PDB file of C-alpha atoms in Angstrom:
ATOM      1  CA  UNK A   1      69.697 251.181  77.056  1.00  0.00           C
ATOM      2  CA  UNK A   2      70.878 252.493  80.412  1.00  0.00           C
ATOM      3  CA  UNK A   3      74.637 252.004  80.944  1.00  0.00           C
ATOM      4  CA  UNK A   4      75.637 249.712  83.774  1.00  0.00           C
ATOM      5  CA  UNK A   5      78.153 250.533  86.502  1.00  0.00           C
ATOM      6  CA  UNK A   6      80.705 248.386  84.640  1.00  0.00           C
ATOM      7  CA  UNK A   7      80.396 250.630  81.566  1.00  0.00           C
ATOM      8  CA  UNK A   8      82.224 253.344  83.514  1.00  0.00           C
ATOM      9  CA  UNK A   9      84.953 251.097  84.930  1.00  0.00           C
ATOM     10  CA  UNK A  10      87.620 252.628  82.664  1.00  0.00           C
ATOM     11  CA  UNK A  11      86.842 256.191  83.764  1.00  0.00           C
ATOM     12  CA  UNK A  12      88.617 257.116  86.966  1.00  0.00           C
ATOM     13  CA  UNK A  13      86.110 259.631  88.290  1.00  0.00           C
ATOM     14  CA  UNK A  14      87.162 259.054  91.857  1.00  0.00           C
ATOM     15  CA  UNK A  15      90.930 258.776  91.803  1.00  0.00           C
ATOM     16  CA  UNK A  16      93.594 261.404  92.087  1.00  0.00           C
ATOM     17  CA  UNK A  17      95.567 261.851  89.960  1.00  0.00           C
ATOM     18  CA  UNK A  18      93.876 260.123  87.036  1.00  0.00           C
ATOM     19  CA  UNK A  19      96.859 259.957  84.700  1.00  0.00           C
ATOM     20  CA  UNK A  20     100.405 258.727  85.090  1.00  0.00           C
ATOM     21  CA  UNK A  21     102.829 261.674  85.501  1.00  0.00           C
ATOM     22  CA  UNK A  22     104.603 260.856  82.222  1.00  0.00           C
ATOM     23  CA  UNK A  23     101.421 261.611  80.239  1.00  0.00           C
ATOM     24  CA  UNK A  24     101.061 265.138  81.566  1.00  0.00           C
ATOM     25  CA  UNK A  25     102.440 268.278  79.960  1.00  0.00           C
ATOM     26  CA  UNK A  26     105.977 269.235  80.879  1.00  0.00           C
ATOM     27  CA  UNK A  27     106.106 272.378  83.071  1.00  0.00           C
ATOM     28  CA  UNK A  28     106.683 275.631  81.222  1.00  0.00           C
ATOM     29  CA  UNK A  29     109.156 278.179  82.586  1.00  0.00           C
ATOM     30  CA  UNK A  30     107.338 281.334  83.746  1.00  0.00           C
ATOM     31  CA  UNK A  31     109.625 284.014  85.213  1.00  0.00           C
ATOM     32  CA  UNK A  32     106.897 286.453  86.337  1.00  0.00           C
ATOM     33  CA  UNK A  33     105.898 286.071  89.983  1.00  0.00           C
ATOM     34  CA  UNK A  34     102.585 286.771  91.693  1.00  0.00           C
ATOM     35  CA  UNK A  35     103.600 286.000  95.282  1.00  0.00           C
ATOM     36  CA  UNK A  36     106.280 288.384  96.520  1.00  0.00           C
ATOM     37  CA  UNK A  37     108.876 287.311  99.082  1.00  0.00           C
ATOM     38  CA  UNK A  38     108.745 286.554 101.954  1.00  0.00           C
ATOM     39  CA  UNK A  39     105.124 285.462 101.524  1.00  0.00           C
ATOM     40  CA  UNK A  40     103.889 281.976 100.669  1.00  0.00           C
ATOM     41  CA  UNK A  41     100.258 282.558  99.679  1.00  0.00           C
ATOM     42  CA  UNK A  42      98.398 285.178  97.633  1.00  0.00           C
ATOM     43  CA  UNK A  43      94.736 285.122  96.580  1.00  0.00           C
ATOM     44  CA  UNK A  44      92.896 286.901  93.779  1.00  0.00           C
ATOM     45  CA  UNK A  45      89.095 287.050  93.789  1.00  0.00           C
ATOM     46  CA  UNK A  46      86.969 287.441  90.645  1.00  0.00           C
ATOM     47  CA  UNK A  47      83.254 287.856  90.026  1.00  0.00           C
ATOM     48  CA  UNK A  48      82.145 287.042  86.488  1.00  0.00           C
ATOM     49  CA  UNK A  49      79.757 289.622  85.096  1.00  0.00           C
ATOM     50  CA  UNK A  50      79.623 287.700  81.805  1.00  0.00           C
ATOM     51  CA  UNK A  51      80.793 284.383  80.420  1.00  0.00           C
ATOM     52  CA  UNK A  52      84.561 284.586  80.122  1.00  0.00           C
ATOM     53  CA  UNK A  53      87.617 282.527  79.242  1.00  0.00           C
ATOM     54  CA  UNK A  54      91.174 282.875  80.503  1.00  0.00           C
ATOM     55  CA  UNK A  55      92.961 281.248  77.571  1.00  0.00           C
ATOM     56  CA  UNK A  56      95.891 278.868  78.036  1.00  0.00           C
ATOM     57  CA  UNK A  57      98.512 280.381  80.329  1.00  0.00           C
ATOM     58  CA  UNK A  58     100.987 279.376  83.024  1.00  0.00           C
ATOM     59  CA  UNK A  59     102.134 280.684  86.403  1.00  0.00           C
ATOM     60  CA  UNK A  60     105.450 280.613  88.223  1.00  0.00           C
ATOM     61  CA  UNK A  61     103.465 279.623  91.333  1.00  0.00           C
ATOM     62  CA  UNK A  62     101.343 276.604  92.111  1.00  0.00           C
ATOM     63  CA  UNK A  63      97.659 277.555  91.878  1.00  0.00           C
ATOM     64  CA  UNK A  64      94.628 276.399  93.856  1.00  0.00           C
ATOM     65  CA  UNK A  65      91.533 277.289  91.841  1.00  0.00           C
ATOM     66  CA  UNK A  66      88.293 277.298  93.840  1.00  0.00           C
ATOM     67  CA  UNK A  67      84.864 278.857  93.669  1.00  0.00           C
ATOM     68  CA  UNK A  68      81.978 280.098  95.761  1.00  0.00           C
ATOM     69  CA  UNK A  69      79.305 279.260  93.222  1.00  0.00           C
ATOM     70  CA  UNK A  70      78.491 279.361  89.547  1.00  0.00           C
ATOM     71  CA  UNK A  71      79.848 277.293  86.693  1.00  0.00           C
ATOM     72  CA  UNK A  72      83.652 277.178  86.534  1.00  0.00           C
ATOM     73  CA  UNK A  73      85.691 274.698  84.514  1.00  0.00           C
ATOM     74  CA  UNK A  74      89.402 274.106  84.094  1.00  0.00           C
ATOM     75  CA  UNK A  75      91.075 272.584  81.051  1.00  0.00           C
ATOM     76  CA  UNK A  76      94.603 271.192  81.380  1.00  0.00           C
ATOM     77  CA  UNK A  77      96.576 268.221  80.077  1.00  0.00           C
ATOM     78  CA  UNK A  78      93.755 267.214  77.716  1.00  0.00           C
ATOM     79  CA  UNK A  79      91.251 266.902  80.557  1.00  0.00           C
ATOM     80  CA  UNK A  80      88.356 269.026  81.748  1.00  0.00           C
ATOM     81  CA  UNK A  81      87.655 269.536  85.443  1.00  0.00           C
ATOM     82  CA  UNK A  82      84.600 270.983  87.103  1.00  0.00           C
ATOM     83  CA  UNK A  83      85.255 273.379  89.984  1.00  0.00           C
ATOM     84  CA  UNK A  84      82.275 273.027  92.359  1.00  0.00           C
ATOM     85  CA  UNK A  85      82.262 274.929  95.673  1.00  0.00           C
ATOM     86  CA  UNK A  86      83.338 271.906  97.702  1.00  0.00           C
ATOM     87  CA  UNK A  87      86.312 270.976  95.511  1.00  0.00           C
ATOM     88  CA  UNK A  88      89.330 273.061  94.513  1.00  0.00           C
ATOM     89  CA  UNK A  89      91.751 272.124  91.738  1.00  0.00           C
ATOM     90  CA  UNK A  90      95.524 272.080  92.316  1.00  0.00           C
ATOM     91  CA  UNK A  91      97.487 273.274  89.253  1.00  0.00           C
ATOM     92  CA  UNK A  92     101.243 272.668  89.582  1.00  0.00           C
ATOM     93  CA  UNK A  93     103.599 275.531  88.760  1.00  0.00           C
ATOM     94  CA  UNK A  94     104.249 275.874  85.028  1.00  0.00           C
ATOM     95  CA  UNK A  95     101.211 273.810  83.934  1.00  0.00           C
ATOM     96  CA  UNK A  96      99.424 275.312  80.890  1.00  0.00           C
ATOM     97  CA  UNK A  97      95.722 275.657  81.686  1.00  0.00           C
ATOM     98  CA  UNK A  98      92.562 277.436  80.566  1.00  0.00           C
ATOM     99  CA  UNK A  99      89.668 278.544  82.802  1.00  0.00           C
ATOM    100  CA  UNK A 100      86.078 279.224  81.780  1.00  0.00           C
ATOM    101  CA  UNK A 101      83.420 280.819  83.964  1.00  0.00           C
ATOM    102  CA  UNK A 102      79.777 281.646  83.385  1.00  0.00           C
ATOM    103  CA  UNK A 103      77.955 284.812  84.403  1.00  0.00           C
ATOM    104  CA  UNK A 104      77.599 285.077  88.171  1.00  0.00           C
ATOM    105  CA  UNK A 105      80.469 282.770  89.070  1.00  0.00           C
ATOM    106  CA  UNK A 106      82.656 283.771  92.023  1.00  0.00           C
ATOM    107  CA  UNK A 107      86.205 282.508  91.567  1.00  0.00           C
ATOM    108  CA  UNK A 108      89.236 282.457  93.838  1.00  0.00           C
ATOM    109  CA  UNK A 109      92.761 281.816  92.565  1.00  0.00           C
ATOM    110  CA  UNK A 110      95.167 281.132  95.413  1.00  0.00           C
ATOM    111  CA  UNK A 111      98.815 281.170  94.364  1.00  0.00           C
ATOM    112  CA  UNK A 112     101.504 279.397  96.386  1.00  0.00           C
ATOM    113  CA  UNK A 113     105.181 280.240  96.224  1.00  0.00           C
ATOM    114  CA  UNK A 114     106.936 277.080  94.927  1.00  0.00           C
ATOM    115  CA  UNK A 115     110.043 278.015  96.936  1.00  0.00           C
ATOM    116  CA  UNK A 116     108.001 277.649 100.143  1.00  0.00           C
ATOM    117  CA  UNK A 117     105.774 274.699  99.232  1.00  0.00           C
ATOM    118  CA  UNK A 118     107.044 271.157  98.803  1.00  0.00           C
ATOM    119  CA  UNK A 119     106.262 269.939  95.276  1.00  0.00           C
ATOM    120  CA  UNK A 120     104.650 266.659  96.362  1.00  0.00           C
ATOM    121  CA  UNK A 121     101.629 267.274  94.103  1.00  0.00           C
ATOM    122  CA  UNK A 122     103.068 267.208  90.596  1.00  0.00           C
ATOM    123  CA  UNK A 123      99.833 266.653  88.648  1.00  0.00           C
ATOM    124  CA  UNK A 124      96.480 268.425  88.470  1.00  0.00           C
ATOM    125  CA  UNK A 125      94.437 267.039  91.351  1.00  0.00           C
ATOM    126  CA  UNK A 126      91.325 267.734  93.421  1.00  0.00           C
ATOM    127  CA  UNK A 127      91.667 269.444  96.814  1.00  0.00           C
ATOM    128  CA  UNK A 128      88.752 269.331  99.301  1.00  0.00           C
ATOM    129  CA  UNK A 129      87.763 272.900 100.175  1.00  0.00           C
ATOM    130  CA  UNK A 130      87.013 272.353 103.839  1.00  0.00           C
ATOM    131  CA  UNK A 131      85.516 275.096 105.964  1.00  0.00           C
ATOM    132  CA  UNK A 132      88.835 275.502 107.776  1.00  0.00           C
ATOM    133  CA  UNK A 133      90.837 275.921 104.550  1.00  0.00           C
ATOM    134  CA  UNK A 134      88.382 278.463 103.148  1.00  0.00           C
ATOM    135  CA  UNK A 135      88.340 280.523 106.329  1.00  0.00           C
ATOM    136  CA  UNK A 136      92.138 280.591 106.626  1.00  0.00           C
ATOM    137  CA  UNK A 137      92.559 281.678 102.985  1.00  0.00           C
ATOM    138  CA  UNK A 138      89.869 284.353 103.319  1.00  0.00           C
ATOM    139  CA  UNK A 139      91.290 285.585 106.629  1.00  0.00           C
ATOM    140  CA  UNK A 140      94.686 285.963 104.969  1.00  0.00           C
ATOM    141  CA  UNK A 141      93.081 287.890 102.109  1.00  0.00           C
ATOM    142  CA  UNK A 142      90.836 290.234 104.062  1.00  0.00           C
ATOM    143  CA  UNK A 143      92.574 291.059 107.339  1.00  0.00           C
ATOM    144  CA  UNK A 144      95.552 293.153 108.393  1.00  0.00           C
ATOM    145  CA  UNK A 145      97.965 291.511 110.845  1.00  0.00           C
ATOM    146  CA  UNK A 146     101.624 291.623 111.901  1.00  0.00           C
ATOM    147  CA  UNK A 147     104.012 289.971 109.465  1.00  0.00           C
ATOM    148  CA  UNK A 148     105.022 287.069 111.778  1.00  0.00           C
ATOM    149  CA  UNK A 149     101.341 286.238 112.370  1.00  0.00           C
ATOM    150  CA  UNK A 150     100.599 286.301 108.631  1.00  0.00           C
ATOM    151  CA  UNK A 151     103.517 283.986 107.907  1.00  0.00           C
ATOM    152  CA  UNK A 152     102.223 281.517 110.514  1.00  0.00           C
ATOM    153  CA  UNK A 153      98.686 281.762 109.092  1.00  0.00           C
ATOM    154  CA  UNK A 154      99.944 281.085 105.574  1.00  0.00           C
ATOM    155  CA  UNK A 155     101.790 278.008 106.790  1.00  0.00           C
ATOM    156  CA  UNK A 156      98.539 276.750 108.322  1.00  0.00           C
ATOM    157  CA  UNK A 157      96.848 277.206 104.923  1.00  0.00           C
ATOM    158  CA  UNK A 158      99.576 275.162 103.236  1.00  0.00           C
ATOM    159  CA  UNK A 159      99.225 272.440 105.862  1.00  0.00           C
ATOM    160  CA  UNK A 160      95.451 272.249 105.202  1.00  0.00           C
ATOM    161  CA  UNK A 161      95.878 271.555 101.468  1.00  0.00           C
ATOM    162  CA  UNK A 162      95.651 267.801 100.906  1.00  0.00           C
ATOM    163  CA  UNK A 163      94.715 265.882  97.724  1.00  0.00           C
ATOM    164  CA  UNK A 164      91.252 264.414  97.870  1.00  0.00           C
ATOM    165  CA  UNK A 165      91.385 260.719  98.717  1.00  0.00           C
ATOM    166  CA  UNK A 166      88.301 259.660  96.824  1.00  0.00           C
ATOM    167  CA  UNK A 167      88.457 262.236  94.098  1.00  0.00           C
ATOM    168  CA  UNK A 168      87.988 264.760  91.423  1.00  0.00           C
ATOM    169  CA  UNK A 169      85.528 264.598  88.562  1.00  0.00           C
ATOM    170  CA  UNK A 170      87.589 265.041  85.431  1.00  0.00           C
ATOM    171  CA  UNK A 171      86.488 264.431  81.871  1.00  0.00           C
ATOM    172  CA  UNK A 172      88.952 263.320  79.145  1.00  0.00           C
ATOM    173  CA  UNK A 173      88.766 265.519  76.070  1.00  0.00           C
ATOM    174  CA  UNK A 174      89.252 264.211  72.511  1.00  0.00           C
ATOM    175  CA  UNK A 175      92.555 265.105  70.882  1.00  0.00           C
ATOM    176  CA  UNK A 176      91.483 265.405  67.239  1.00  0.00           C
ATOM    177  CA  UNK A 177      89.896 268.716  66.125  1.00  0.00           C
ATOM    178  CA  UNK A 178      86.637 267.335  64.706  1.00  0.00           C
ATOM    179  CA  UNK A 179      85.915 265.230  67.800  1.00  0.00           C
ATOM    180  CA  UNK A 180      86.940 268.108  70.055  1.00  0.00           C
ATOM    181  CA  UNK A 181      84.423 270.314  68.219  1.00  0.00           C
ATOM    182  CA  UNK A 182      81.646 267.819  69.009  1.00  0.00           C
ATOM    183  CA  UNK A 183      82.788 267.618  72.622  1.00  0.00           C
ATOM    184  CA  UNK A 184      82.726 271.399  73.024  1.00  0.00           C
ATOM    185  CA  UNK A 185      79.194 271.580  71.596  1.00  0.00           C
ATOM    186  CA  UNK A 186      78.008 268.985  74.097  1.00  0.00           C
ATOM    187  CA  UNK A 187      79.714 270.845  76.953  1.00  0.00           C
ATOM    188  CA  UNK A 188      77.955 274.051  75.817  1.00  0.00           C
ATOM    189  CA  UNK A 189      74.565 272.285  75.712  1.00  0.00           C
ATOM    190  CA  UNK A 190      74.564 269.020  77.712  1.00  0.00           C
ATOM    191  CA  UNK A 191      70.819 268.567  77.114  1.00  0.00           C
ATOM    192  CA  UNK A 192      71.377 268.227  73.347  1.00  0.00           C
ATOM    193  CA  UNK A 193      69.784 264.854  72.567  1.00  0.00           C
ATOM    194  CA  UNK A 194      71.440 264.130  69.221  1.00  0.00           C
ATOM    195  CA  UNK A 195      72.477 260.494  68.829  1.00  0.00           C
ATOM    196  CA  UNK A 196      75.937 259.211  67.925  1.00  0.00           C
ATOM    197  CA  UNK A 197      74.716 258.823  64.321  1.00  0.00           C
ATOM    198  CA  UNK A 198      73.468 262.421  64.296  1.00  0.00           C
ATOM    199  CA  UNK A 199      76.828 263.709  65.514  1.00  0.00           C
ATOM    200  CA  UNK A 200      78.652 261.477  63.040  1.00  0.00           C
ATOM    201  CA  UNK A 201      76.834 263.120  60.132  1.00  0.00           C
ATOM    202  CA  UNK A 202      78.082 266.555  61.251  1.00  0.00           C
ATOM    203  CA  UNK A 203      81.669 265.476  60.541  1.00  0.00           C
ATOM    204  CA  UNK A 204      80.930 263.209  57.569  1.00  0.00           C
ATOM    205  CA  UNK A 205      81.597 259.773  59.070  1.00  0.00           C
ATOM    206  CA  UNK A 206      79.490 256.785  60.065  1.00  0.00           C
ATOM    207  CA  UNK A 207      78.165 256.313  63.575  1.00  0.00           C
ATOM    208  CA  UNK A 208      80.376 253.251  64.013  1.00  0.00           C
ATOM    209  CA  UNK A 209      83.476 255.208  62.948  1.00  0.00           C
ATOM    210  CA  UNK A 210      82.678 258.061  65.324  1.00  0.00           C
ATOM    211  CA  UNK A 211      82.108 255.636  68.198  1.00  0.00           C
ATOM    212  CA  UNK A 212      85.436 253.885  67.530  1.00  0.00           C
ATOM    213  CA  UNK A 213      87.419 257.116  67.176  1.00  0.00           C
ATOM    214  CA  UNK A 214      85.833 258.765  70.213  1.00  0.00           C
ATOM    215  CA  UNK A 215      86.593 255.757  72.384  1.00  0.00           C
ATOM    216  CA  UNK A 216      90.184 255.652  71.116  1.00  0.00           C
ATOM    217  CA  UNK A 217      90.631 259.343  71.981  1.00  0.00           C
ATOM    218  CA  UNK A 218      88.927 259.421  75.383  1.00  0.00           C
ATOM    219  CA  UNK A 219      88.651 255.851  76.637  1.00  0.00           C
ATOM    220  CA  UNK A 220      84.861 256.004  76.629  1.00  0.00           C
ATOM    221  CA  UNK A 221      81.998 256.054  74.148  1.00  0.00           C
ATOM    222  CA  UNK A 222      80.318 259.297  73.139  1.00  0.00           C
ATOM    223  CA  UNK A 223      77.145 258.253  75.032  1.00  0.00           C
ATOM    224  CA  UNK A 224      79.054 257.546  78.246  1.00  0.00           C
ATOM    225  CA  UNK A 225      81.100 260.714  77.838  1.00  0.00           C
ATOM    226  CA  UNK A 226      77.947 262.822  77.503  1.00  0.00           C
ATOM    227  CA  UNK A 227      76.643 261.289  80.739  1.00  0.00           C
ATOM    228  CA  UNK A 228      79.842 262.412  82.472  1.00  0.00           C
ATOM    229  CA  UNK A 229      79.320 265.955  81.186  1.00  0.00           C
ATOM    230  CA  UNK A 230      75.737 265.927  82.472  1.00  0.00           C
ATOM    231  CA  UNK A 231      76.812 264.648  85.875  1.00  0.00           C
ATOM    232  CA  UNK A 232      79.450 267.387  86.031  1.00  0.00           C
ATOM    233  CA  UNK A 233      76.785 270.029  85.357  1.00  0.00           C
ATOM    234  CA  UNK A 234      74.468 268.403  87.888  1.00  0.00           C
ATOM    235  CA  UNK A 235      77.123 268.478  90.607  1.00  0.00           C
ATOM    236  CA  UNK A 236      77.659 272.201  90.078  1.00  0.00           C
ATOM    237  CA  UNK A 237      73.954 273.075  89.945  1.00  0.00           C
ATOM    238  CA  UNK A 238      72.921 270.935  92.919  1.00  0.00           C
ATOM    239  CA  UNK A 239      75.822 272.357  94.952  1.00  0.00           C
ATOM    240  CA  UNK A 240      74.446 275.832  94.124  1.00  0.00           C
ATOM    241  CA  UNK A 241      71.075 274.852  95.615  1.00  0.00           C
ATOM    242  CA  UNK A 242      69.065 273.952  92.511  1.00  0.00           C
ATOM    243  CA  UNK A 243      66.521 271.137  93.140  1.00  0.00           C
ATOM    244  CA  UNK A 244      67.443 267.733  91.733  1.00  0.00           C
ATOM    245  CA  UNK A 245      64.182 267.508  89.758  1.00  0.00           C
ATOM    246  CA  UNK A 246      64.865 270.861  88.066  1.00  0.00           C
ATOM    247  CA  UNK A 247      68.456 269.846  87.310  1.00  0.00           C
ATOM    248  CA  UNK A 248      67.299 266.561  85.774  1.00  0.00           C
ATOM    249  CA  UNK A 249      64.754 268.277  83.540  1.00  0.00           C
ATOM    250  CA  UNK A 250      67.266 270.934  82.502  1.00  0.00           C
ATOM    251  CA  UNK A 251      69.593 268.151  81.359  1.00  0.00           C
ATOM    252  CA  UNK A 252      66.890 266.555  79.212  1.00  0.00           C
ATOM    253  CA  UNK A 253      65.584 263.853  81.569  1.00  0.00           C
ATOM    254  CA  UNK A 254      61.775 263.850  81.654  1.00  0.00           C
ATOM    255  CA  UNK A 255      61.907 261.258  84.441  1.00  0.00           C
ATOM    256  CA  UNK A 256      64.068 262.439  87.396  1.00  0.00           C
ATOM    257  CA  UNK A 257      64.388 258.815  88.513  1.00  0.00           C
ATOM    258  CA  UNK A 258      66.346 257.987  85.347  1.00  0.00           C
ATOM    259  CA  UNK A 259      68.750 260.829  86.079  1.00  0.00           C
ATOM    260  CA  UNK A 260      69.182 259.779  89.727  1.00  0.00           C
ATOM    261  CA  UNK A 261      69.949 256.196  88.628  1.00  0.00           C
ATOM    262  CA  UNK A 262      72.613 257.425  86.191  1.00  0.00           C
ATOM    263  CA  UNK A 263      74.081 259.722  88.844  1.00  0.00           C
ATOM    264  CA  UNK A 264      74.342 256.759  91.226  1.00  0.00           C
ATOM    265  CA  UNK A 265      75.986 254.584  88.558  1.00  0.00           C
ATOM    266  CA  UNK A 266      78.642 257.240  87.842  1.00  0.00           C
ATOM    267  CA  UNK A 267      79.294 258.619  91.330  1.00  0.00           C
ATOM    268  CA  UNK A 268      78.353 255.598  93.446  1.00  0.00           C
ATOM    269  CA  UNK A 269      75.760 257.551  95.472  1.00  0.00           C
ATOM    270  CA  UNK A 270      72.472 259.339  94.909  1.00  0.00           C
ATOM    271  CA  UNK A 271      72.753 263.150  94.753  1.00  0.00           C
ATOM    272  CA  UNK A 272      71.405 263.465  98.313  1.00  0.00           C
ATOM    273  CA  UNK A 273      73.854 260.914  99.724  1.00  0.00           C
ATOM    274  CA  UNK A 274      76.782 262.434  97.830  1.00  0.00           C
ATOM    275  CA  UNK A 275      76.239 265.958  99.129  1.00  0.00           C
ATOM    276  CA  UNK A 276      75.704 264.739 102.683  1.00  0.00           C
ATOM    277  CA  UNK A 277      79.314 263.492 102.574  1.00  0.00           C
ATOM    278  CA  UNK A 278      80.648 267.075 102.408  1.00  0.00           C
ATOM    279  CA  UNK A 279      80.735 269.569 105.242  1.00  0.00           C
ATOM    280  CA  UNK A 280      78.672 272.713 104.732  1.00  0.00           C
ATOM    281  CA  UNK A 281      80.362 275.263 102.494  1.00  0.00           C
ATOM    282  CA  UNK A 282      81.163 278.525 104.209  1.00  0.00           C
ATOM    283  CA  UNK A 283      80.149 281.538 102.178  1.00  0.00           C
ATOM    284  CA  UNK A 284      83.051 283.891 101.392  1.00  0.00           C
ATOM    285  CA  UNK A 285      83.051 287.531 102.408  1.00  0.00           C
ATOM    286  CA  UNK A 286      81.437 289.713  99.792  1.00  0.00           C
ATOM    287  CA  UNK A 287      83.909 292.546  99.343  1.00  0.00           C
ATOM    288  CA  UNK A 288      82.849 294.239  96.136  1.00  0.00           C
ATOM    289  CA  UNK A 289      82.466 293.296  92.521  1.00  0.00           C
ATOM    290  CA  UNK A 290      85.938 293.999  91.194  1.00  0.00           C
ATOM    291  CA  UNK A 291      88.769 291.463  91.205  1.00  0.00           C
ATOM    292  CA  UNK A 292      91.027 291.990  94.232  1.00  0.00           C
ATOM    293  CA  UNK A 293      94.750 291.373  93.859  1.00  0.00           C
ATOM    294  CA  UNK A 294      96.402 290.371  97.127  1.00  0.00           C
ATOM    295  CA  UNK A 295     100.194 290.293  97.204  1.00  0.00           C
ATOM    296  CA  UNK A 296     101.050 289.274 100.707  1.00  0.00           C
TER     297      UNK A 296
END
């Protein structure tokens, strides 16, 4: 049976932040600095030549994680975020987080000096990557300029960073190891069509028990949760230019219309209408294949 819009009412796909501050991890003290004084902003660029994981770590600085294509995900505070080209993720200073990228992904990590940036965003939250914000960050990274001009440019970048008003697609992860193992397998292969009963047998419980435990851990059923994972993948692939029909088939939907209906129920728009709501993404400068550390 196809889930109705009401089935997703407990999942705040389009609100930022999605958790009360008290439920988030306490900041961890990290003495090492990336952004040297007197600068406010520093960007590092990575190109993934293979699937890679930056395991849980923290930074002294706030971080804005954004991408120029490919599959990039962020895990923090028991949630999983997609990082599509049109949406960056704000990670407050001291927040433990893990990043995963697939082969071919282009990733930018912009660090912001917490001494120069007001801490009015104290939880992980989506940041719209507008054309203006991208160009200012890339101009700061790639161009020489007098110090006073760079300081003014970096202040403009800070002023352009605003939490998204209608949101970031985050996915609650189970807390218990056996359910987390199932979740990670689904994330690795969203087209896997095993039923709740099939997954239950892999951990030696009944389908009813798995459904109850999964909902207690994540606030949603396993079936609904898998739909969220598929929509997350679809958002990334469609943003990269892959046709909707091909995306639907790659996610296990023989009928693209079924996929489009589910996408509309989760997001509130068809894929075409959703992507029309974003301004065109400006391609970053291609400046080589090695990560570039910028300490301005």
